[in-house]
Amino acid sequence: MQYTKSGTAPGQIAGRGEVAVGLVFSHDCVLYKERGMSDLEVSFPAEGTGYEIGGVAVVKNGPNTAAAKAYANWALSAEAQEIGPTVGSYQLHTNPNAKNDPRMVDLNSIKLVDYDFAKAAAAKKQLTARFDAEVAAQPKS
């Protein structure tokens, strides 16, 4: 077993055949398959899978608020979000008017874990420390 701090490393390690399974974002797995790691298969646990939502923000009282707001508005537009797949980025869109690429996961085809984002964020530090102490620190067999 290997535990990485990188969210993308497990897909690369599995894609090179160093391990049989890697826990990775589905959009990264699709990209690695396109880059020649053809043995990779995207799959999801039948019990359900978690997810995250990326964000964009404007820093209050930042040095260039007008440009920051313009960028955030552009990034949230359907036009901007449709650029992703043209450069190997297959995250799902947050803008409902953006057209999905067929290589993106169809959320209606998988079971999602229903969880409270605020509660999960509040527990992250404690859970990460517990994982590091109880799981990652154990001898590898």
CSV table of N, CA and C in Angstrom, one decimal:
chain,number,residue,atom,x,y,z
A,1,MET,N,0.8,-1.2,0.0
A,1,MET,CA,0.0,0.0,0.0
A,1,MET,C,0.9,1.2,0.0
A,2,GLN,N,0.4,2.2,-0.7
A,2,GLN,CA,1.1,3.5,-0.7
A,2,GLN,C,0.0,4.6,-0.5
A,3,TYR,N,0.4,5.6,0.3
A,3,TYR,CA,-0.5,6.7,0.6
A,3,TYR,C,0.3,8.0,0.1
A,4,THR,N,-0.4,8.7,-0.8
A,4,THR,CA,0.3,9.9,-1.3
A,4,THR,C,-0.4,11.2,-0.8
A,5,LYS,N,0.3,12.3,-0.7
A,5,LYS,CA,-0.4,13.5,-0.4
A,5,LYS,C,-0.9,14.2,-1.7
A,6,SER,N,-0.6,13.6,-2.8
A,6,SER,CA,-1.0,14.1,-4.1
A,6,SER,C,-2.4,13.5,-4.5
A,7,GLY,N,-3.3,14.3,-5.0
A,7,GLY,CA,-4.6,13.7,-5.4
A,7,GLY,C,-4.5,13.0,-6.8
A,8,THR,N,-3.5,13.4,-7.5
A,8,THR,CA,-3.3,12.8,-8.9
A,8,THR,C,-2.4,11.6,-8.9
A,9,ALA,N,-1.5,11.5,-8.0
A,9,ALA,CA,-0.5,10.4,-8.0
A,9,ALA,C,-1.0,9.0,-8.1
A,10,PRO,N,-2.1,8.7,-7.4
A,10,PRO,CA,-2.6,7.3,-7.4
A,10,PRO,C,-3.0,6.9,-8.8
A,11,GLY,N,-3.5,7.7,-9.6
A,11,GLY,CA,-3.9,7.4,-11.0
A,11,GLY,C,-2.7,7.1,-11.8
A,12,GLN,N,-1.6,7.9,-11.6
A,12,GLN,CA,-0.4,7.7,-12.4
A,12,GLN,C,0.3,6.4,-12.0
A,13,ILE,N,0.3,6.1,-10.7
A,13,ILE,CA,0.9,4.9,-10.2
A,13,ILE,C,0.2,3.7,-10.7
A,14,ALA,N,-1.1,3.7,-10.7
A,14,ALA,CA,-1.9,2.6,-11.2
A,14,ALA,C,-1.7,2.5,-12.7
A,15,GLY,N,-1.7,3.6,-13.4
A,15,GLY,CA,-1.5,3.7,-14.8
A,15,GLY,C,-0.2,3.1,-15.3
A,16,ARG,N,0.8,3.2,-14.5
A,16,ARG,CA,2.1,2.6,-14.8
A,16,ARG,C,2.2,1.1,-14.4
A,17,GLY,N,1.1,0.6,-13.7
A,17,GLY,CA,1.1,-0.8,-13.3
A,17,GLY,C,1.8,-1.1,-12.0
A,18,GLU,N,2.1,0.0,-11.3
A,18,GLU,CA,2.8,-0.2,-10.0
A,18,GLU,C,1.9,-0.7,-8.9
A,19,VAL,N,0.6,-0.5,-9.0
A,19,VAL,CA,-0.4,-0.9,-8.1
A,19,VAL,C,-1.6,-1.3,-8.9
A,20,ALA,N,-2.5,-2.1,-8.3
A,20,ALA,CA,-3.7,-2.6,-9.1
A,20,ALA,C,-4.8,-1.6,-9.0
A,21,VAL,N,-4.9,-0.8,-7.9
A,21,VAL,CA,-6.0,0.1,-7.6
A,21,VAL,C,-5.4,1.4,-7.2
A,22,GLY,N,-6.0,2.5,-7.7
A,22,GLY,CA,-5.7,3.8,-7.2
A,22,GLY,C,-7.0,4.6,-6.9
A,23,LEU,N,-7.0,5.3,-5.8
A,23,LEU,CA,-8.2,6.1,-5.5
A,23,LEU,C,-7.9,7.5,-6.0
A,24,VAL,N,-8.6,8.0,-7.0
A,24,VAL,CA,-8.3,9.2,-7.7
A,24,VAL,C,-9.5,9.8,-8.3
A,25,PHE,N,-9.5,11.1,-8.5
A,25,PHE,CA,-10.6,11.8,-9.2
A,25,PHE,C,-10.9,11.2,-10.5
A,26,SER,N,-12.1,10.9,-10.9
A,26,SER,CA,-12.5,10.3,-12.1
A,26,SER,C,-11.9,11.0,-13.3
A,27,HIS,N,-12.0,12.4,-13.2
A,27,HIS,CA,-11.5,13.2,-14.4
A,27,HIS,C,-10.0,13.0,-14.6
A,28,ASP,N,-9.3,12.8,-13.6
A,28,ASP,CA,-7.8,12.5,-13.8
A,28,ASP,C,-7.6,11.2,-14.4
A,29,CYS,N,-8.4,10.2,-14.1
A,29,CYS,CA,-8.3,8.9,-14.7
A,29,CYS,C,-8.5,8.9,-16.2
A,30,VAL,N,-9.5,9.7,-16.5
A,30,VAL,CA,-9.9,9.8,-18.0
A,30,VAL,C,-8.7,10.5,-18.7
A,31,LEU,N,-8.1,11.5,-18.1
A,31,LEU,CA,-6.9,12.1,-18.7
A,31,LEU,C,-5.8,11.2,-18.9
A,32,TYR,N,-5.5,10.4,-17.9
A,32,TYR,CA,-4.3,9.4,-17.9
A,32,TYR,C,-4.6,8.4,-19.0
A,33,LYS,N,-5.8,7.9,-19.1
A,33,LYS,CA,-6.1,7.0,-20.2
A,33,LYS,C,-5.8,7.6,-21.6
A,34,GLU,N,-6.2,8.9,-21.7
A,34,GLU,CA,-6.0,9.5,-23.0
A,34,GLU,C,-4.5,9.7,-23.3
A,35,ARG,N,-3.7,9.8,-22.2
A,35,ARG,CA,-2.2,9.9,-22.3
A,35,ARG,C,-1.5,8.6,-22.5
A,36,GLY,N,-2.3,7.5,-22.7
A,36,GLY,CA,-1.6,6.2,-23.0
A,36,GLY,C,-1.7,5.2,-21.9
A,37,MET,N,-2.2,5.5,-20.7
A,37,MET,CA,-2.3,4.5,-19.6
A,37,MET,C,-3.6,3.8,-19.8
A,38,SER,N,-3.7,3.0,-20.9
A,38,SER,CA,-4.9,2.4,-21.4
A,38,SER,C,-5.5,1.3,-20.5
A,39,ASP,N,-4.7,0.8,-19.5
A,39,ASP,CA,-5.3,-0.3,-18.6
A,39,ASP,C,-6.1,0.3,-17.5
A,40,LEU,N,-6.2,1.6,-17.4
A,40,LEU,CA,-7.0,2.2,-16.3
A,40,LEU,C,-8.5,2.1,-16.7
A,41,GLU,N,-9.3,1.9,-15.7
A,41,GLU,CA,-10.7,1.9,-15.8
A,41,GLU,C,-11.3,2.8,-14.7
A,42,VAL,N,-12.3,3.6,-15.1
A,42,VAL,CA,-13.0,4.4,-14.1
A,42,VAL,C,-14.1,3.6,-13.6
A,43,SER,N,-14.1,3.5,-12.2
A,43,SER,CA,-15.2,2.8,-11.6
A,43,SER,C,-15.5,3.6,-10.3
A,44,PHE,N,-16.7,3.3,-9.7
A,44,PHE,CA,-17.2,3.9,-8.5
A,44,PHE,C,-17.7,2.9,-7.6
A,45,PRO,N,-17.5,3.1,-6.2
A,45,PRO,CA,-18.1,2.1,-5.3
A,45,PRO,C,-19.6,2.0,-5.4
A,46,ALA,N,-20.1,0.8,-5.3
A,46,ALA,CA,-21.6,0.6,-5.4
A,46,ALA,C,-22.3,1.3,-4.2
A,47,GLU,N,-21.5,1.4,-3.0
A,47,GLU,CA,-22.1,2.0,-1.8
A,47,GLU,C,-22.2,3.5,-1.9
A,48,GLY,N,-21.5,4.1,-2.8
A,48,GLY,CA,-21.6,5.5,-3.0
A,48,GLY,C,-20.2,6.1,-3.0
A,49,THR,N,-20.1,7.3,-3.6
A,49,THR,CA,-18.8,8.0,-3.6
A,49,THR,C,-18.9,9.4,-3.2
A,50,GLY,N,-17.9,10.0,-2.7
A,50,GLY,CA,-17.9,11.4,-2.3
A,50,GLY,C,-17.5,12.2,-3.5
A,51,TYR,N,-17.5,13.5,-3.3
A,51,TYR,CA,-17.2,14.4,-4.4
A,51,TYR,C,-16.8,15.7,-3.8
A,52,GLU,N,-16.3,16.6,-4.6
A,52,GLU,CA,-15.9,17.9,-4.1
A,52,GLU,C,-16.4,18.9,-5.2
A,53,ILE,N,-16.5,20.2,-4.8
A,53,ILE,CA,-16.8,21.2,-5.7
A,53,ILE,C,-15.7,22.3,-5.7
A,54,GLY,N,-15.1,22.5,-6.8
A,54,GLY,CA,-14.0,23.5,-6.9
A,54,GLY,C,-14.6,24.9,-6.7
A,55,GLY,N,-13.8,25.8,-6.4
A,55,GLY,CA,-14.3,27.1,-6.2
A,55,GLY,C,-13.5,28.2,-6.8
A,56,VAL,N,-14.1,29.4,-6.9
A,56,VAL,CA,-13.4,30.6,-7.3
A,56,VAL,C,-13.9,31.7,-6.4
A,57,ALA,N,-13.0,32.6,-6.1
A,57,ALA,CA,-13.4,33.6,-5.1
A,57,ALA,C,-12.7,34.9,-5.4
A,58,VAL,N,-13.2,36.0,-4.9
A,58,VAL,CA,-12.6,37.3,-5.0
A,58,VAL,C,-12.2,37.7,-3.6
A,59,VAL,N,-10.9,38.1,-3.5
A,59,VAL,CA,-10.4,38.5,-2.1
A,59,VAL,C,-10.9,39.9,-1.8
A,60,LYS,N,-11.6,40.0,-0.7
A,60,LYS,CA,-12.1,41.3,-0.2
A,60,LYS,C,-10.9,42.3,-0.1
A,61,ASN,N,-11.1,43.5,-0.6
A,61,ASN,CA,-10.2,44.6,-0.5
A,61,ASN,C,-8.8,44.2,-1.2
A,62,GLY,N,-8.9,43.3,-2.2
A,62,GLY,CA,-7.7,42.9,-2.9
A,62,GLY,C,-7.2,44.1,-3.8
A,63,PRO,N,-6.0,44.0,-4.4
A,63,PRO,CA,-5.4,45.1,-5.1
A,63,PRO,C,-6.1,45.3,-6.4
A,64,ASN,N,-6.8,44.4,-7.0
A,64,ASN,CA,-7.5,44.6,-8.3
A,64,ASN,C,-8.8,43.9,-8.3
A,65,THR,N,-9.7,44.4,-7.5
A,65,THR,CA,-11.0,43.8,-7.3
A,65,THR,C,-11.8,43.8,-8.6
A,66,ALA,N,-11.8,44.8,-9.4
A,66,ALA,CA,-12.6,44.8,-10.7
A,66,ALA,C,-12.1,43.6,-11.6
A,67,ALA,N,-10.8,43.4,-11.7
A,67,ALA,CA,-10.3,42.4,-12.6
A,67,ALA,C,-10.7,41.0,-12.0
A,68,ALA,N,-10.6,40.9,-10.6
A,68,ALA,CA,-10.9,39.6,-10.0
A,68,ALA,C,-12.4,39.3,-10.2
A,69,LYS,N,-13.2,40.3,-10.1
A,69,LYS,CA,-14.7,40.0,-10.3
A,69,LYS,C,-14.9,39.6,-11.7
A,70,ALA,N,-14.3,40.3,-12.7
A,70,ALA,CA,-14.4,39.9,-14.1
A,70,ALA,C,-14.0,38.5,-14.3
A,71,TYR,N,-12.8,38.1,-13.7
A,71,TYR,CA,-12.4,36.8,-13.9
A,71,TYR,C,-13.3,35.8,-13.3
A,72,ALA,N,-13.8,36.0,-12.1
A,72,ALA,CA,-14.7,35.1,-11.5
A,72,ALA,C,-16.0,34.9,-12.3
A,73,ASN,N,-16.5,36.0,-12.8
A,73,ASN,CA,-17.7,36.0,-13.6
A,73,ASN,C,-17.5,35.2,-14.9
A,74,TRP,N,-16.3,35.4,-15.5
A,74,TRP,CA,-15.9,34.6,-16.7
A,74,TRP,C,-15.8,33.1,-16.4
A,75,ALA,N,-15.1,32.8,-15.3
A,75,ALA,CA,-14.9,31.4,-14.9
A,75,ALA,C,-16.2,30.7,-14.6
A,76,LEU,N,-17.2,31.4,-14.2
A,76,LEU,CA,-18.5,30.7,-13.9
A,76,LEU,C,-19.4,30.6,-15.1
A,77,SER,N,-18.9,31.2,-16.3
A,77,SER,CA,-19.8,31.2,-17.5
A,77,SER,C,-19.7,29.9,-18.2
A,78,ALA,N,-20.8,29.5,-18.9
A,78,ALA,CA,-20.8,28.3,-19.7
A,78,ALA,C,-19.6,28.3,-20.7
A,79,GLU,N,-19.4,29.4,-21.3
A,79,GLU,CA,-18.3,29.4,-22.3
A,79,GLU,C,-17.0,29.1,-21.7
A,80,ALA,N,-16.7,29.6,-20.6
A,80,ALA,CA,-15.4,29.3,-20.0
A,80,ALA,C,-15.3,27.9,-19.5
A,81,GLN,N,-16.3,27.4,-18.9
A,81,GLN,CA,-16.3,26.0,-18.4
A,81,GLN,C,-16.2,25.0,-19.6
A,82,GLU,N,-16.7,25.3,-20.7
A,82,GLU,CA,-16.6,24.4,-21.9
A,82,GLU,C,-15.2,24.3,-22.4
A,83,ILE,N,-14.3,25.1,-22.0
A,83,ILE,CA,-12.9,25.1,-22.5
A,83,ILE,C,-12.2,23.8,-21.9
A,84,GLY,N,-12.5,23.5,-20.6
A,84,GLY,CA,-11.9,22.4,-19.9
A,84,GLY,C,-11.6,21.2,-20.8
A,85,PRO,N,-12.6,20.5,-21.3
A,85,PRO,CA,-12.3,19.3,-22.1
A,85,PRO,C,-11.4,19.5,-23.3
A,86,THR,N,-11.3,20.7,-23.8
A,86,THR,CA,-10.4,20.9,-24.9
A,86,THR,C,-8.9,20.8,-24.5
A,87,VAL,N,-8.7,20.9,-23.2
A,87,VAL,CA,-7.3,20.8,-22.7
A,87,VAL,C,-7.1,19.7,-21.7
A,88,GLY,N,-8.0,18.7,-21.8
A,88,GLY,CA,-7.8,17.5,-20.9
A,88,GLY,C,-8.3,17.6,-19.5
A,89,SER,N,-9.2,18.5,-19.3
A,89,SER,CA,-9.8,18.8,-18.0
A,89,SER,C,-11.3,18.4,-18.0
A,90,TYR,N,-11.6,17.2,-17.3
A,90,TYR,CA,-12.9,16.7,-17.4
A,90,TYR,C,-13.8,16.8,-16.2
A,91,GLN,N,-13.5,17.8,-15.3
A,91,GLN,CA,-14.3,18.0,-14.2
A,91,GLN,C,-15.7,18.4,-14.7
A,92,LEU,N,-16.7,18.1,-13.9
A,92,LEU,CA,-18.1,18.5,-14.2
A,92,LEU,C,-18.3,20.0,-14.1
A,93,HIS,N,-19.1,20.5,-14.9
A,93,HIS,CA,-19.4,22.0,-14.9
A,93,HIS,C,-20.3,22.3,-13.7
A,94,THR,N,-20.1,23.5,-13.2
A,94,THR,CA,-21.0,24.1,-12.2
A,94,THR,C,-22.1,24.9,-12.8
A,95,ASN,N,-21.9,25.4,-14.1
A,95,ASN,CA,-22.8,26.2,-14.8
A,95,ASN,C,-23.8,25.2,-15.5
A,96,PRO,N,-25.1,25.2,-15.2
A,96,PRO,CA,-26.0,24.3,-15.8
A,96,PRO,C,-26.2,24.4,-17.3
A,97,ASN,N,-25.8,25.6,-17.8
A,97,ASN,CA,-25.9,25.8,-19.2
A,97,ASN,C,-24.7,25.4,-20.0
A,98,ALA,N,-23.6,24.9,-19.4
A,98,ALA,CA,-22.4,24.4,-20.1
A,98,ALA,C,-22.7,23.0,-20.6
A,99,LYS,N,-22.2,22.8,-21.8
A,99,LYS,CA,-22.5,21.4,-22.4
A,99,LYS,C,-21.4,20.5,-21.9
A,100,ASN,N,-21.9,19.3,-21.3
A,100,ASN,CA,-21.0,18.3,-20.8
A,100,ASN,C,-20.3,17.6,-22.0
A,101,ASP,N,-19.1,17.1,-21.8
A,101,ASP,CA,-18.3,16.3,-22.7
A,101,ASP,C,-18.7,14.9,-22.4
A,102,PRO,N,-18.8,14.0,-23.4
A,102,PRO,CA,-19.1,12.6,-23.1
A,102,PRO,C,-18.1,11.9,-22.3
A,103,ARG,N,-16.9,12.4,-22.2
A,103,ARG,CA,-15.9,11.8,-21.3
A,103,ARG,C,-16.0,12.1,-19.8
A,104,MET,N,-16.9,13.1,-19.5
A,104,MET,CA,-17.2,13.4,-18.1
A,104,MET,C,-18.1,12.4,-17.5
A,105,VAL,N,-18.0,12.2,-16.2
A,105,VAL,CA,-18.9,11.2,-15.5
A,105,VAL,C,-20.3,11.8,-15.6
A,106,ASP,N,-21.3,10.9,-15.7
A,106,ASP,CA,-22.7,11.3,-15.6
A,106,ASP,C,-23.1,11.0,-14.2
A,107,LEU,N,-23.3,12.1,-13.4
A,107,LEU,CA,-23.7,11.9,-12.0
A,107,LEU,C,-25.0,11.1,-11.8
A,108,ASN,N,-25.8,11.1,-12.8
A,108,ASN,CA,-27.1,10.3,-12.7
A,108,ASN,C,-26.8,8.8,-12.8
A,109,SER,N,-25.6,8.4,-13.1
A,109,SER,CA,-25.2,7.0,-13.3
A,109,SER,C,-24.5,6.4,-12.1
A,110,ILE,N,-24.2,7.2,-11.1
A,110,ILE,CA,-23.5,6.7,-9.9
A,110,ILE,C,-24.2,7.2,-8.6
A,111,LYS,N,-24.0,6.4,-7.6
A,111,LYS,CA,-24.6,6.8,-6.3
A,111,LYS,C,-23.6,7.7,-5.5
A,112,LEU,N,-24.1,8.8,-5.1
A,112,LEU,CA,-23.3,9.8,-4.3
A,112,LEU,C,-23.6,9.7,-2.9
A,113,VAL,N,-22.5,9.9,-2.1
A,113,VAL,CA,-22.7,10.0,-0.6
A,113,VAL,C,-23.3,11.3,-0.3
A,114,ASP,N,-24.3,11.3,0.5
A,114,ASP,CA,-25.0,12.5,1.0
A,114,ASP,C,-24.3,13.0,2.3
A,115,TYR,N,-23.6,14.1,2.2
A,115,TYR,CA,-22.9,14.5,3.4
A,115,TYR,C,-23.0,16.1,3.5
A,116,ASP,N,-22.7,16.5,4.7
A,116,ASP,CA,-22.8,17.9,5.0
A,116,ASP,C,-21.4,18.6,4.8
A,117,PHE,N,-21.3,19.4,3.8
A,117,PHE,CA,-20.0,20.0,3.5
A,117,PHE,C,-19.3,20.8,4.6
A,118,ALA,N,-20.1,21.5,5.3
A,118,ALA,CA,-19.6,22.4,6.4
A,118,ALA,C,-19.1,21.5,7.5
A,119,LYS,N,-19.8,20.4,7.9
A,119,LYS,CA,-19.4,19.5,8.9
A,119,LYS,C,-18.1,18.7,8.5
A,120,ALA,N,-18.1,18.3,7.2
A,120,ALA,CA,-16.9,17.6,6.7
A,120,ALA,C,-15.7,18.6,6.8
A,121,ALA,N,-15.8,19.8,6.4
A,121,ALA,CA,-14.7,20.8,6.4
A,121,ALA,C,-14.2,21.0,7.8
A,122,ALA,N,-15.2,21.1,8.8
A,122,ALA,CA,-14.8,21.3,10.2
A,122,ALA,C,-14.0,20.1,10.7
A,123,ALA,N,-14.3,18.9,10.2
A,123,ALA,CA,-13.7,17.7,10.8
A,123,ALA,C,-12.4,17.3,10.0
A,124,LYS,N,-12.1,18.0,8.9
A,124,LYS,CA,-11.0,17.5,8.1
A,124,LYS,C,-9.7,17.4,8.8
A,125,LYS,N,-9.3,18.4,9.6
A,125,LYS,CA,-8.0,18.4,10.2
A,125,LYS,C,-7.9,17.2,11.2
A,126,GLN,N,-8.9,17.0,12.0
A,126,GLN,CA,-8.9,15.9,13.0
A,126,GLN,C,-8.9,14.5,12.2
A,127,LEU,N,-9.7,14.4,11.2
A,127,LEU,CA,-9.7,13.1,10.5
A,127,LEU,C,-8.4,12.8,9.7
A,128,THR,N,-7.8,13.9,9.2
A,128,THR,CA,-6.6,13.7,8.5
A,128,THR,C,-5.5,13.3,9.4
A,129,ALA,N,-5.4,13.9,10.6
A,129,ALA,CA,-4.4,13.5,11.6
A,129,ALA,C,-4.7,12.1,12.1
A,130,ARG,N,-5.9,11.7,12.3
A,130,ARG,CA,-6.2,10.3,12.7
A,130,ARG,C,-5.8,9.3,11.6
A,131,PHE,N,-6.1,9.6,10.4
A,131,PHE,CA,-5.7,8.7,9.3
A,131,PHE,C,-4.1,8.6,9.2
A,132,ASP,N,-3.4,9.7,9.3
A,132,ASP,CA,-2.0,9.7,9.3
A,132,ASP,C,-1.4,8.8,10.5
A,133,ALA,N,-2.0,8.9,11.6
A,133,ALA,CA,-1.5,8.2,12.8
A,133,ALA,C,-1.9,6.7,12.8
A,134,GLU,N,-3.2,6.4,12.4
A,134,GLU,CA,-3.7,5.1,12.5
A,134,GLU,C,-3.6,4.2,11.3
A,135,VAL,N,-3.5,4.8,10.1
A,135,VAL,CA,-3.5,4.1,8.9
A,135,VAL,C,-2.2,4.2,8.1
A,136,ALA,N,-1.9,5.5,7.8
A,136,ALA,CA,-0.7,5.7,6.9
A,136,ALA,C,0.6,5.3,7.6
A,137,ALA,N,0.7,5.5,9.0
A,137,ALA,CA,1.9,5.2,9.7
A,137,ALA,C,2.2,3.7,10.0
A,138,GLN,N,1.2,2.9,9.7
A,138,GLN,CA,1.3,1.4,9.9
A,138,GLN,C,2.3,0.8,8.9
A,139,PRO,N,3.0,-0.2,9.4
A,139,PRO,CA,3.9,-0.9,8.5
A,139,PRO,C,3.2,-1.4,7.2
A,140,LYS,N,3.9,-1.3,6.1
A,140,LYS,CA,3.3,-1.8,4.9
A,140,LYS,C,3.5,-3.3,4.8
A,141,SER,N,2.5,-4.0,4.4
A,141,SER,CA,2.6,-5.5,4.3
A,141,SER,C,2.6,-5.9,2.8
